PDB file of C-alpha atoms in Angstrom:
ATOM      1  CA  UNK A   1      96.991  43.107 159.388  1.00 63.00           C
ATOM      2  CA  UNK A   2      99.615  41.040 161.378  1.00 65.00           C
ATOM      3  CA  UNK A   3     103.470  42.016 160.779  1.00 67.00           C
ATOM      4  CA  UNK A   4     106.336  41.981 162.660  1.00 74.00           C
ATOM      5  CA  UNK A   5     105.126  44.622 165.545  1.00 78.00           C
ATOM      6  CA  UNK A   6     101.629  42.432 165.952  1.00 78.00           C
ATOM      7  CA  UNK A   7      97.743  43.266 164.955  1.00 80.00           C
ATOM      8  CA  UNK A   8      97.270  46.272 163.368  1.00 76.00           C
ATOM      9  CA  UNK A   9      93.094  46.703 163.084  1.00 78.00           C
ATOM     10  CA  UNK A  10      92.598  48.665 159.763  1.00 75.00           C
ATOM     11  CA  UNK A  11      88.757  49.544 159.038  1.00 75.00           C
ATOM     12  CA  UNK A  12      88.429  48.256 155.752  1.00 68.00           C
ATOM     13  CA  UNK A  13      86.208  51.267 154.629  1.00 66.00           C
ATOM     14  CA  UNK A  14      89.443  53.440 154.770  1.00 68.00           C
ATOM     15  CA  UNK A  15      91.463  51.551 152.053  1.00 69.00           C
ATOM     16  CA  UNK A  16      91.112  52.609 148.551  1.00 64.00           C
ATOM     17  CA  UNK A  17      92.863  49.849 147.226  1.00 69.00           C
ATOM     18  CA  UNK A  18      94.917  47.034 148.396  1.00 75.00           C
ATOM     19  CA  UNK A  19      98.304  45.806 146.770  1.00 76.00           C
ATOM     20  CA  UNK A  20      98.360  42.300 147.393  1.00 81.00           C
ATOM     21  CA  UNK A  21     102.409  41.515 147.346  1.00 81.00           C
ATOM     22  CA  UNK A  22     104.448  38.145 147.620  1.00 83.00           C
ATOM     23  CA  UNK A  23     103.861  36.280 150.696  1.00 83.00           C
ATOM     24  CA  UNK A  24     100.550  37.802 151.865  1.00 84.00           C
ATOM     25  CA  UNK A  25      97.774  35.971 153.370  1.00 84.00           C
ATOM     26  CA  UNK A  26      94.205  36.876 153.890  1.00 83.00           C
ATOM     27  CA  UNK A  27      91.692  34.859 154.634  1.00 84.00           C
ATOM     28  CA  UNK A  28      88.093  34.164 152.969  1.00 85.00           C
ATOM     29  CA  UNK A  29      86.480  36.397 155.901  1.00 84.00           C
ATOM     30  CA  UNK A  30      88.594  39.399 155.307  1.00 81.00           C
ATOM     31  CA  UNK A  31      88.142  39.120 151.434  1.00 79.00           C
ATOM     32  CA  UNK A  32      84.342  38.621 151.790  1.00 79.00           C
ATOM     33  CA  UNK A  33      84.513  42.059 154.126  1.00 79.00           C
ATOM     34  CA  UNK A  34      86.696  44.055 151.783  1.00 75.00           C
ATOM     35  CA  UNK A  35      84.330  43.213 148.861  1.00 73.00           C
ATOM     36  CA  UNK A  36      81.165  44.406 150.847  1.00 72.00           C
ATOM     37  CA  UNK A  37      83.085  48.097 151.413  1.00 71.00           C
ATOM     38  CA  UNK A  38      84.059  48.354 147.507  1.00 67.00           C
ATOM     39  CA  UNK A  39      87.646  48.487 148.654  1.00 73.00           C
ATOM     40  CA  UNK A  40      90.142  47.010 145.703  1.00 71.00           C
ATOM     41  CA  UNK A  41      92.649  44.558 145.873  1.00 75.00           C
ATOM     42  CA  UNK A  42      95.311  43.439 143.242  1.00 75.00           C
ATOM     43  CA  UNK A  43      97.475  40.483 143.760  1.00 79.00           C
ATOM     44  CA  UNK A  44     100.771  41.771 142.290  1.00 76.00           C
ATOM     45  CA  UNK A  45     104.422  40.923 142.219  1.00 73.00           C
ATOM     46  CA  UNK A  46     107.055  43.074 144.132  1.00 66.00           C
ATOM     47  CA  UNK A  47     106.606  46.604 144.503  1.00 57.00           C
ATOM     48  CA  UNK A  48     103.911  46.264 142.070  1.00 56.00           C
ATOM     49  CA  UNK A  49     105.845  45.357 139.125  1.00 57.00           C
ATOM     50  CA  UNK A  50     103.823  42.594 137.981  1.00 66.00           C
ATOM     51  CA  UNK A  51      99.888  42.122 137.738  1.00 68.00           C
ATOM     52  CA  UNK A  52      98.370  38.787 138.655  1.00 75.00           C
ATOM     53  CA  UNK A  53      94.827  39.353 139.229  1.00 74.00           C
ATOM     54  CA  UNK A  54      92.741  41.797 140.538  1.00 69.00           C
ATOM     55  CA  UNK A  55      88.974  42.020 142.870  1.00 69.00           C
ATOM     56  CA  UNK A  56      86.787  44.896 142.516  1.00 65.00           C
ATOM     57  CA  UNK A  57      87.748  48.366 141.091  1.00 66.00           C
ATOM     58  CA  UNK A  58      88.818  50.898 142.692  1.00 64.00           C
ATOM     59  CA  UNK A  59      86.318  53.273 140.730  1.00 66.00           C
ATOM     60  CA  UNK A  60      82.923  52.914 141.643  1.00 70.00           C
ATOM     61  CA  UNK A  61      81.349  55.139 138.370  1.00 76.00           C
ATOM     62  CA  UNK A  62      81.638  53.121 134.922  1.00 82.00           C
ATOM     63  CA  UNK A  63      82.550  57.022 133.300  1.00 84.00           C
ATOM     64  CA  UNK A  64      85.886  56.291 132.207  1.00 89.00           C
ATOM     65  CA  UNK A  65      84.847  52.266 130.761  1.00 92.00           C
ATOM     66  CA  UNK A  66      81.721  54.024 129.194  1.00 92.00           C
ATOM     67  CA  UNK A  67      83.815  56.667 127.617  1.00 94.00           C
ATOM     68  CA  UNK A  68      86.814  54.497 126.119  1.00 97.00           C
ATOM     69  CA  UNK A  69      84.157  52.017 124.949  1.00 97.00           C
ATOM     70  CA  UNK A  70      82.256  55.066 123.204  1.00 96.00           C
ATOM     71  CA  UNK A  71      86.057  56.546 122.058  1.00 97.00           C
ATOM     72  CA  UNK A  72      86.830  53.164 120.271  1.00 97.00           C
ATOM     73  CA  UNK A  73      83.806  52.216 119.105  1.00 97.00           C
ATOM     74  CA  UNK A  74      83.877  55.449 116.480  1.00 96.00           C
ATOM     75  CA  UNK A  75      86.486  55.774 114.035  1.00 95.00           C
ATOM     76  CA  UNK A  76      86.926  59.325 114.142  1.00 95.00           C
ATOM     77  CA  UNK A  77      87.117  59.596 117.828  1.00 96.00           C
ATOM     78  CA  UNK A  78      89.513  56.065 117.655  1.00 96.00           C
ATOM     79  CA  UNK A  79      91.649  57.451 114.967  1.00 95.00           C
ATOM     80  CA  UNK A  80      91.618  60.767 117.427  1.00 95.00           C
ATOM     81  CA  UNK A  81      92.822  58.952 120.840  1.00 96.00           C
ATOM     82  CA  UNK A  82      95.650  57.567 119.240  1.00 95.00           C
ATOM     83  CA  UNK A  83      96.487  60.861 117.314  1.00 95.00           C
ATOM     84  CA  UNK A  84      96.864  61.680 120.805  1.00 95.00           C
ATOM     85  CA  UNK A  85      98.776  59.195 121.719  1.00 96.00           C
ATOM     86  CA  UNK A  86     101.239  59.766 119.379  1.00 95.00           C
ATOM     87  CA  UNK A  87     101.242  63.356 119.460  1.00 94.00           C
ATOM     88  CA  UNK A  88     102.439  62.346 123.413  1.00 94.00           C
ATOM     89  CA  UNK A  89     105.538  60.634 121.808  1.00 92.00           C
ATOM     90  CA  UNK A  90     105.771  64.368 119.555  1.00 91.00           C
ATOM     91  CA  UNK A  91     104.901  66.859 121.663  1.00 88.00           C
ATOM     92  CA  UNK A  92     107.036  69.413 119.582  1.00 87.00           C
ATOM     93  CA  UNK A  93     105.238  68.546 116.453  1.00 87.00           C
ATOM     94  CA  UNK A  94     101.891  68.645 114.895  1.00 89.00           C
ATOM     95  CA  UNK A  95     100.763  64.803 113.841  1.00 89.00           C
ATOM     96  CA  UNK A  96      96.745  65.934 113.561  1.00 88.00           C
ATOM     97  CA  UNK A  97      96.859  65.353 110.005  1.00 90.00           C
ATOM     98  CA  UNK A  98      98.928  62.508 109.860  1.00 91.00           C
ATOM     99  CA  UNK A  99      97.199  58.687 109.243  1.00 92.00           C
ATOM    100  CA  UNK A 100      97.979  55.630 110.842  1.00 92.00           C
ATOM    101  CA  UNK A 101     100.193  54.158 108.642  1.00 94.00           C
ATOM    102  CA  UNK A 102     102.409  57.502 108.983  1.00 94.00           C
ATOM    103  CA  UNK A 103     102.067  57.770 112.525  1.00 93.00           C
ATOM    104  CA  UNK A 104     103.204  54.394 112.696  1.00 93.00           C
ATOM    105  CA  UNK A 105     106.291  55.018 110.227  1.00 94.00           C
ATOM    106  CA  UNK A 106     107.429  57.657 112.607  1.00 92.00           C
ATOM    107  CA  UNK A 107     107.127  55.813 115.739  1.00 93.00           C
ATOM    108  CA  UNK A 108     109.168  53.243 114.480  1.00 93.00           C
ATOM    109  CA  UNK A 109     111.627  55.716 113.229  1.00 94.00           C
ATOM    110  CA  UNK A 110     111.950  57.341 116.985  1.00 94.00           C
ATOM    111  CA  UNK A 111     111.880  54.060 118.770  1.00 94.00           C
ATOM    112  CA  UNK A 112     115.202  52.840 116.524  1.00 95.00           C
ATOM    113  CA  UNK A 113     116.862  56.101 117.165  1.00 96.00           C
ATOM    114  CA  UNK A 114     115.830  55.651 120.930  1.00 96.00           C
ATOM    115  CA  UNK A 115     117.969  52.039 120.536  1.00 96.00           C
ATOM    116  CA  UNK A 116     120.470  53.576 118.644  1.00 96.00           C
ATOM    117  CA  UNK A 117     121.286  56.154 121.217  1.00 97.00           C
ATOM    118  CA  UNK A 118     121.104  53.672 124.236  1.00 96.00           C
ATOM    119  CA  UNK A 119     123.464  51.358 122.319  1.00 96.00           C
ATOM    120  CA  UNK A 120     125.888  54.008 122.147  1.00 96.00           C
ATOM    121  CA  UNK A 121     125.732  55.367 125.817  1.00 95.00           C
ATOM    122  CA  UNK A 122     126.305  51.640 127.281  1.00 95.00           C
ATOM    123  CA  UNK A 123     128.159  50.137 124.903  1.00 95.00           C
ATOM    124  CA  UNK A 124     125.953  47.462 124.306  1.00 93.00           C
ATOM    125  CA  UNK A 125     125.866  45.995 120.484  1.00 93.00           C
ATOM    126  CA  UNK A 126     122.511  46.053 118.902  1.00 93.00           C
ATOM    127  CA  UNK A 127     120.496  44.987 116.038  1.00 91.00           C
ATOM    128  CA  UNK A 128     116.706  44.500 116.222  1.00 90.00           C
ATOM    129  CA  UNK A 129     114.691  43.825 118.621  1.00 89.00           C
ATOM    130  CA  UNK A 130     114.502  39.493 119.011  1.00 85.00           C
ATOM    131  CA  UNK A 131     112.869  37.708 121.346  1.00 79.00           C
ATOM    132  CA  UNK A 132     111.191  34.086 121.385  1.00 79.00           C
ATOM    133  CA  UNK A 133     108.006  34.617 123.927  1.00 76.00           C
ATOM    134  CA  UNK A 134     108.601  30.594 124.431  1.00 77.00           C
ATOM    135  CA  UNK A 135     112.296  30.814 125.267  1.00 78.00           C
ATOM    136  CA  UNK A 136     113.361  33.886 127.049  1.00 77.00           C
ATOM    137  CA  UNK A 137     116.704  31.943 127.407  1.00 78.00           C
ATOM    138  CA  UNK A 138     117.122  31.963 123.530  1.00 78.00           C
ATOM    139  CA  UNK A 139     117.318  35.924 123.131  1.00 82.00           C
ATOM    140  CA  UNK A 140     120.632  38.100 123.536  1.00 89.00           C
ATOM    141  CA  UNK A 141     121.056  39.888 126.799  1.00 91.00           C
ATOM    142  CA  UNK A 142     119.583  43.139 125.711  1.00 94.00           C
ATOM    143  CA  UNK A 143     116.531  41.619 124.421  1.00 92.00           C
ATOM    144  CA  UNK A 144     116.083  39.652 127.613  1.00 92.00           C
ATOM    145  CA  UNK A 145     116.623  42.754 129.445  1.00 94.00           C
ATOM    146  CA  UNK A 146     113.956  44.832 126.936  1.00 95.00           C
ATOM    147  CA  UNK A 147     111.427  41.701 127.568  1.00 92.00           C
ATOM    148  CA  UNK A 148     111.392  41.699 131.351  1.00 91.00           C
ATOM    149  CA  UNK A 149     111.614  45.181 131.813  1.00 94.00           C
ATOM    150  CA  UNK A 150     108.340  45.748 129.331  1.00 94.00           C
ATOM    151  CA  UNK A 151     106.596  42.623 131.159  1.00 90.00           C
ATOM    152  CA  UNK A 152     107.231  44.729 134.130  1.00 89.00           C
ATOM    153  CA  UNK A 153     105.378  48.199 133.303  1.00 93.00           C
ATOM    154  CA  UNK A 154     102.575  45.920 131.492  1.00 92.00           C
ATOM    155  CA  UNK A 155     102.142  44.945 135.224  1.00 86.00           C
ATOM    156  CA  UNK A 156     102.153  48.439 136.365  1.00 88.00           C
ATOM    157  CA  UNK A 157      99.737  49.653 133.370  1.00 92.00           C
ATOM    158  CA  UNK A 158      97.369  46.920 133.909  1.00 89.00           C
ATOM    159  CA  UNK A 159      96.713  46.841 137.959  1.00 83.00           C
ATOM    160  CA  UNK A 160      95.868  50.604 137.097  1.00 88.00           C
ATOM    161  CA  UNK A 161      93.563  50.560 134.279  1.00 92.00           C
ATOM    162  CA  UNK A 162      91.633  48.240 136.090  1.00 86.00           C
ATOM    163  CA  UNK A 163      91.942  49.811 139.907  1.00 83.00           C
ATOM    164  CA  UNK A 164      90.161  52.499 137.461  1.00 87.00           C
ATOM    165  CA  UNK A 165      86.924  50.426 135.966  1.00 87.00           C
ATOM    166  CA  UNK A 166      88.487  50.540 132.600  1.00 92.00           C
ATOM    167  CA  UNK A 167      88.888  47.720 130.024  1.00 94.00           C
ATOM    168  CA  UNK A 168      92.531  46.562 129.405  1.00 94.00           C
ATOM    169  CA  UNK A 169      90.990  44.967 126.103  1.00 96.00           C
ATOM    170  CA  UNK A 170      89.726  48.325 124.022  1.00 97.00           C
ATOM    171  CA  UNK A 171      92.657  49.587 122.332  1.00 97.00           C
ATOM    172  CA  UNK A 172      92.900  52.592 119.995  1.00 97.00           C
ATOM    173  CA  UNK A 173      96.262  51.869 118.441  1.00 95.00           C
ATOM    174  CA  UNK A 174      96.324  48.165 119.146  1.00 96.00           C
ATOM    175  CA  UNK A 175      93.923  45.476 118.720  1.00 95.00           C
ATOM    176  CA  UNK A 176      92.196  42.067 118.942  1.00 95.00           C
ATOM    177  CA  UNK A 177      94.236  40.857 122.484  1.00 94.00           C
ATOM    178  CA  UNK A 178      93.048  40.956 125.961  1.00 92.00           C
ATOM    179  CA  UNK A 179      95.730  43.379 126.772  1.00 93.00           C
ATOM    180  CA  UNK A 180      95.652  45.969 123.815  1.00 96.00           C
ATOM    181  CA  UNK A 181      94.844  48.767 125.893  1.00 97.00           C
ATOM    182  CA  UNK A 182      97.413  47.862 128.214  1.00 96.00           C
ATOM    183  CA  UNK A 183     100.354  47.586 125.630  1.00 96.00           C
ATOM    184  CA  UNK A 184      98.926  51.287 124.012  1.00 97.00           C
ATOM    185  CA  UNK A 185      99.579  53.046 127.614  1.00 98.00           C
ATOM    186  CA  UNK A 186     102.771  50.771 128.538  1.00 97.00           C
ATOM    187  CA  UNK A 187     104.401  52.137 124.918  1.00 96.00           C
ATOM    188  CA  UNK A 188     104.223  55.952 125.723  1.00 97.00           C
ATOM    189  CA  UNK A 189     106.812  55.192 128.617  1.00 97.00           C
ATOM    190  CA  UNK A 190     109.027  52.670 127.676  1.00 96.00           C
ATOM    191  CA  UNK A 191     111.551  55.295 125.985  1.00 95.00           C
ATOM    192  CA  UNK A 192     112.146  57.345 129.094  1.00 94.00           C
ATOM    193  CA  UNK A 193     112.226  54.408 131.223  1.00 95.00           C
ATOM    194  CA  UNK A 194     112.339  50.728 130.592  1.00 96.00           C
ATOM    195  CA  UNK A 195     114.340  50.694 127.616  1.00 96.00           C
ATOM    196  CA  UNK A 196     117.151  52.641 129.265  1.00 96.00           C
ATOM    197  CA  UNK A 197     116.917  50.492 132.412  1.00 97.00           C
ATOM    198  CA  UNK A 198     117.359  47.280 129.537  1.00 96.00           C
ATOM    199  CA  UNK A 199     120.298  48.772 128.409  1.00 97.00           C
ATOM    200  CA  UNK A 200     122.300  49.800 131.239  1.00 96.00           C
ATOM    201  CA  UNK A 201     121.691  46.031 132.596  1.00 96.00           C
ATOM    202  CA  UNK A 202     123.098  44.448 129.215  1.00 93.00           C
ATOM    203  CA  UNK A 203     125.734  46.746 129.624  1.00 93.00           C
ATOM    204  CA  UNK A 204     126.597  46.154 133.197  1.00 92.00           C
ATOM    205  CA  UNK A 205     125.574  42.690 133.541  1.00 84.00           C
ATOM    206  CA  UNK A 206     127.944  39.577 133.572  1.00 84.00           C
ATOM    207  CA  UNK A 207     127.703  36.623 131.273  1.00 82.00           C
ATOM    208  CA  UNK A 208     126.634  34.036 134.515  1.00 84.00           C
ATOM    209  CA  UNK A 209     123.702  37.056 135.609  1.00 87.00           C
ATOM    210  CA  UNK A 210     120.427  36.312 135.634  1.00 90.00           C
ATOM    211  CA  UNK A 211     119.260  38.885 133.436  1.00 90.00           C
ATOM    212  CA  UNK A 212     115.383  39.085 133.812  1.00 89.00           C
ATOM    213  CA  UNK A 213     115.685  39.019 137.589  1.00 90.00           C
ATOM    214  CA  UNK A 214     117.922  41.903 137.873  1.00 93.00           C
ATOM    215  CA  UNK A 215     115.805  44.120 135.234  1.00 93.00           C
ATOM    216  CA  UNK A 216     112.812  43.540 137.207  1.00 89.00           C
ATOM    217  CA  UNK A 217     114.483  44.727 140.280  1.00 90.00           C
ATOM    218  CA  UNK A 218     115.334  47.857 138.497  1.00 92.00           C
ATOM    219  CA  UNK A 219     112.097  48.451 136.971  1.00 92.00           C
ATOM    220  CA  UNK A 220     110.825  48.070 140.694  1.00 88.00           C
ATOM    221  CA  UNK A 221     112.987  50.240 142.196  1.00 90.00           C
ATOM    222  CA  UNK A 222     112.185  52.845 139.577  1.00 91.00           C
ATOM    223  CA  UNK A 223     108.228  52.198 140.463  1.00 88.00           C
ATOM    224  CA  UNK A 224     108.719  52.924 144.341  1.00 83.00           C
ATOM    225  CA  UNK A 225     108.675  56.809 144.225  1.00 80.00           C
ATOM    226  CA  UNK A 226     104.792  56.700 142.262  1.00 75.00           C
ATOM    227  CA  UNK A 227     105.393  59.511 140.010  1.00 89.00           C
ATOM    228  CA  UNK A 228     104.938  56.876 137.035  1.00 92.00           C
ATOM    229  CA  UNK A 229     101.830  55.972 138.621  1.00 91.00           C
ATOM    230  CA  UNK A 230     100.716  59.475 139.032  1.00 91.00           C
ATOM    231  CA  UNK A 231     101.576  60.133 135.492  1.00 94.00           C
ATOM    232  CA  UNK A 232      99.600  57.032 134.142  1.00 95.00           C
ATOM    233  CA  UNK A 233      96.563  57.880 136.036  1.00 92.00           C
ATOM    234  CA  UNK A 234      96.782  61.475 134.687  1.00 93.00           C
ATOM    235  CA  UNK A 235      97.539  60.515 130.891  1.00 96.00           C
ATOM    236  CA  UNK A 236      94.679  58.305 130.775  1.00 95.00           C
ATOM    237  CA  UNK A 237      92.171  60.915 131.605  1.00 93.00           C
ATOM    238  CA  UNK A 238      93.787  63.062 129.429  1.00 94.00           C
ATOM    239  CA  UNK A 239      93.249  60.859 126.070  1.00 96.00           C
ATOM    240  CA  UNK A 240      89.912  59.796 127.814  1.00 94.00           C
ATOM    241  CA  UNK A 241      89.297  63.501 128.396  1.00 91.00           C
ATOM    242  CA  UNK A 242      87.797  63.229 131.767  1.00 86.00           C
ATOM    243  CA  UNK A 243      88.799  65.679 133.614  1.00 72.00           C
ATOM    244  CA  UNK A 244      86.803  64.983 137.532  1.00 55.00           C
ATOM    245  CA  UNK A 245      88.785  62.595 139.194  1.00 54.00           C
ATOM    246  CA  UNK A 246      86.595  62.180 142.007  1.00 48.00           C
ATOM    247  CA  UNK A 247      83.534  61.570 140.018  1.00 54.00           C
ATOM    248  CA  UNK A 248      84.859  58.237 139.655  1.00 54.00           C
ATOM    249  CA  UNK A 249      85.101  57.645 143.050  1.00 51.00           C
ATOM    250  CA  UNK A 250      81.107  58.255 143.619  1.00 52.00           C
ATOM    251  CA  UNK A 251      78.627  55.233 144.353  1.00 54.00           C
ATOM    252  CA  UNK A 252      75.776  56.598 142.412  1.00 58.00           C
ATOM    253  CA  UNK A 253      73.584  53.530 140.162  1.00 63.00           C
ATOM    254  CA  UNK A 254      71.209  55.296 137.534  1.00 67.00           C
ATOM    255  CA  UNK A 255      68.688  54.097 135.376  1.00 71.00           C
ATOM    256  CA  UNK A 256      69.501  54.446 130.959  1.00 67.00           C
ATOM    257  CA  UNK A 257      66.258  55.678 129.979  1.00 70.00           C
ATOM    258  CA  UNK A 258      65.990  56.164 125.826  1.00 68.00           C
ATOM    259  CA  UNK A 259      64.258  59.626 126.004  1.00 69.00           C
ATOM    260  CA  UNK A 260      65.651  60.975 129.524  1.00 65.00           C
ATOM    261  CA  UNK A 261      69.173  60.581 129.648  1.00 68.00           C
ATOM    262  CA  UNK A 262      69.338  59.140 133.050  1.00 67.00           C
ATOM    263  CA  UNK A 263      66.707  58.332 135.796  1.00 65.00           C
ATOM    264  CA  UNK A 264      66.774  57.762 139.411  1.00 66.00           C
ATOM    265  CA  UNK A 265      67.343  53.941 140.488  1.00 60.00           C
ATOM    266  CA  UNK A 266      65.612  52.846 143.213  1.00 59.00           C
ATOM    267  CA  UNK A 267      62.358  53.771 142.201  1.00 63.00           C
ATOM    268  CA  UNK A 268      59.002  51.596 141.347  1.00 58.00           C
ATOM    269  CA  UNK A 269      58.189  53.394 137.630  1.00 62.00           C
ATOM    270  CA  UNK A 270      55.001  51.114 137.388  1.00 64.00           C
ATOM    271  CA  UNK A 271      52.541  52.821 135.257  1.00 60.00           C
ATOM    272  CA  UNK A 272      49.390  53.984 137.188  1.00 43.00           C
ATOM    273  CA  UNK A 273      46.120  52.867 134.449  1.00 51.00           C
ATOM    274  CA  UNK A 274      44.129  55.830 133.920  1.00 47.00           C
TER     275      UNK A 274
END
């Protein structure tokens, strides 16, 4: 690693994962290297805010993938994860019994009194939420500050699920995108954090501002301490109910074996003729 001080020699073996910010270089060697120790790297924006792409993950065991793919596959144990997920939103009420089409009625409910209330606080008018994925330009400032800001923790949520082997594709509550997973974790959080962020910009913010830019700094700056990170990590082994963190971690290949559960790899299993 070269900075301002000089070389600094880091053995690659001791890095769990590398964030790969603005302005870095690294050369085909060092990648080449980092990929032989299993170390991670994710290209992102600033401070993580954004997710461009990503190497290896992080997780060596395919437990959490195998388990969400299993959870989503069913749809009891679907329509289960994102009971959960909702119940996250509730925690002071009981939404077992409730189906998707009421669970959804009441999210929408909350999030509108979430607007309602943030509208109020900052003084900023509001109606629905607008936005023209073509022309960010063409949306009011609050809606320009809501899309950046939610851009922003999709970066966040994605450079984690897959630092952690999982698939930012299965979704429980959403589906059919590349990114459903990613927009089911990203919507637990954006009450408490980027929609207030959105607001306090719109109402702060100067006609000539460049909106986007300055609610991505925000976001950022609200990313630095890690406790968001902390918290996603811990949520999503919560609705995947894993519960070993460091199995995850463990370089172990097995076998799938349809009467044994798992065998040892590694092994020659050719049948001796009797």
């Amino acid at each position: 690693m070269l900075d301002s001080k000089g070389i600094v020699r880091i053995p690659a073996s001791m890095v769990g994962v590398l964030l790969l910010g603005p302005g870095t270089d690294v050369s085909h060697r060092a990648i080449e290297l980092i990929g032989d120790t299993g170390t991670s790297m994710v290209w992102v924006g600033e401070r993580g805010v954004r997710h461009y792409a990503h190497g290896r993950a992080l997780a060596h065991s395919s437990r959490l993938l195998e388990r969400q793919a299993n959870l989503v596959s069913n749809t009891r144990s679907r329509l289960s994860v994102a009971r959960k997920m909702y119940q996250m939103r509730f925690p002071n009420e009981d939404v077992s019994n409730l189906t998707m089409q009421q669970l959804r009625g009441r999210e929408g409910a909350r999030v509108r009194e979430v607007y309602r209330k943030q509208s109020k606080l900052h003084n900023v008018e509001w109606t629905k939420r607008e936005y023209n994925p073509d022309d960010f330009e063409a949306g009011t400032p609050v809606n320009q500050a809501l899309s950046a800001g939610h851009v922003s923790l999709y970066g966040l949520v994605y450079s984690i699920i897959v630092a952690l082997g999982m698939s930012p594709g299965l979704g429980f509550v959403h589906t059919g995108h590349d990114l459903s997973f990613v927009y089911d974790i990203a919507d637990l959080y954006k009450a408490d954090l980027t929609i207030p962020i959105a607001f306090e910009i719109a109402g702060e913010s100067l006609p000539d501002e460049d909106i986007g830019r300055k609610t991505r700094l925000r976001v950022r700056d609200a990313f630095v301490d890690g406790k968001i990170m902390k918290t996603i990590v811990k949520d999503l082994q919560y609705l995947m109910d894993v519960e070993a963190e460091e199995e995850m971690f463990i370089d172990v290949i097995n076998l799938w074996d349809d009467k044994e559960e798992l065998v040892k790899h590694g092994v020659n299993y050719e049948e001796v003729p009797q």
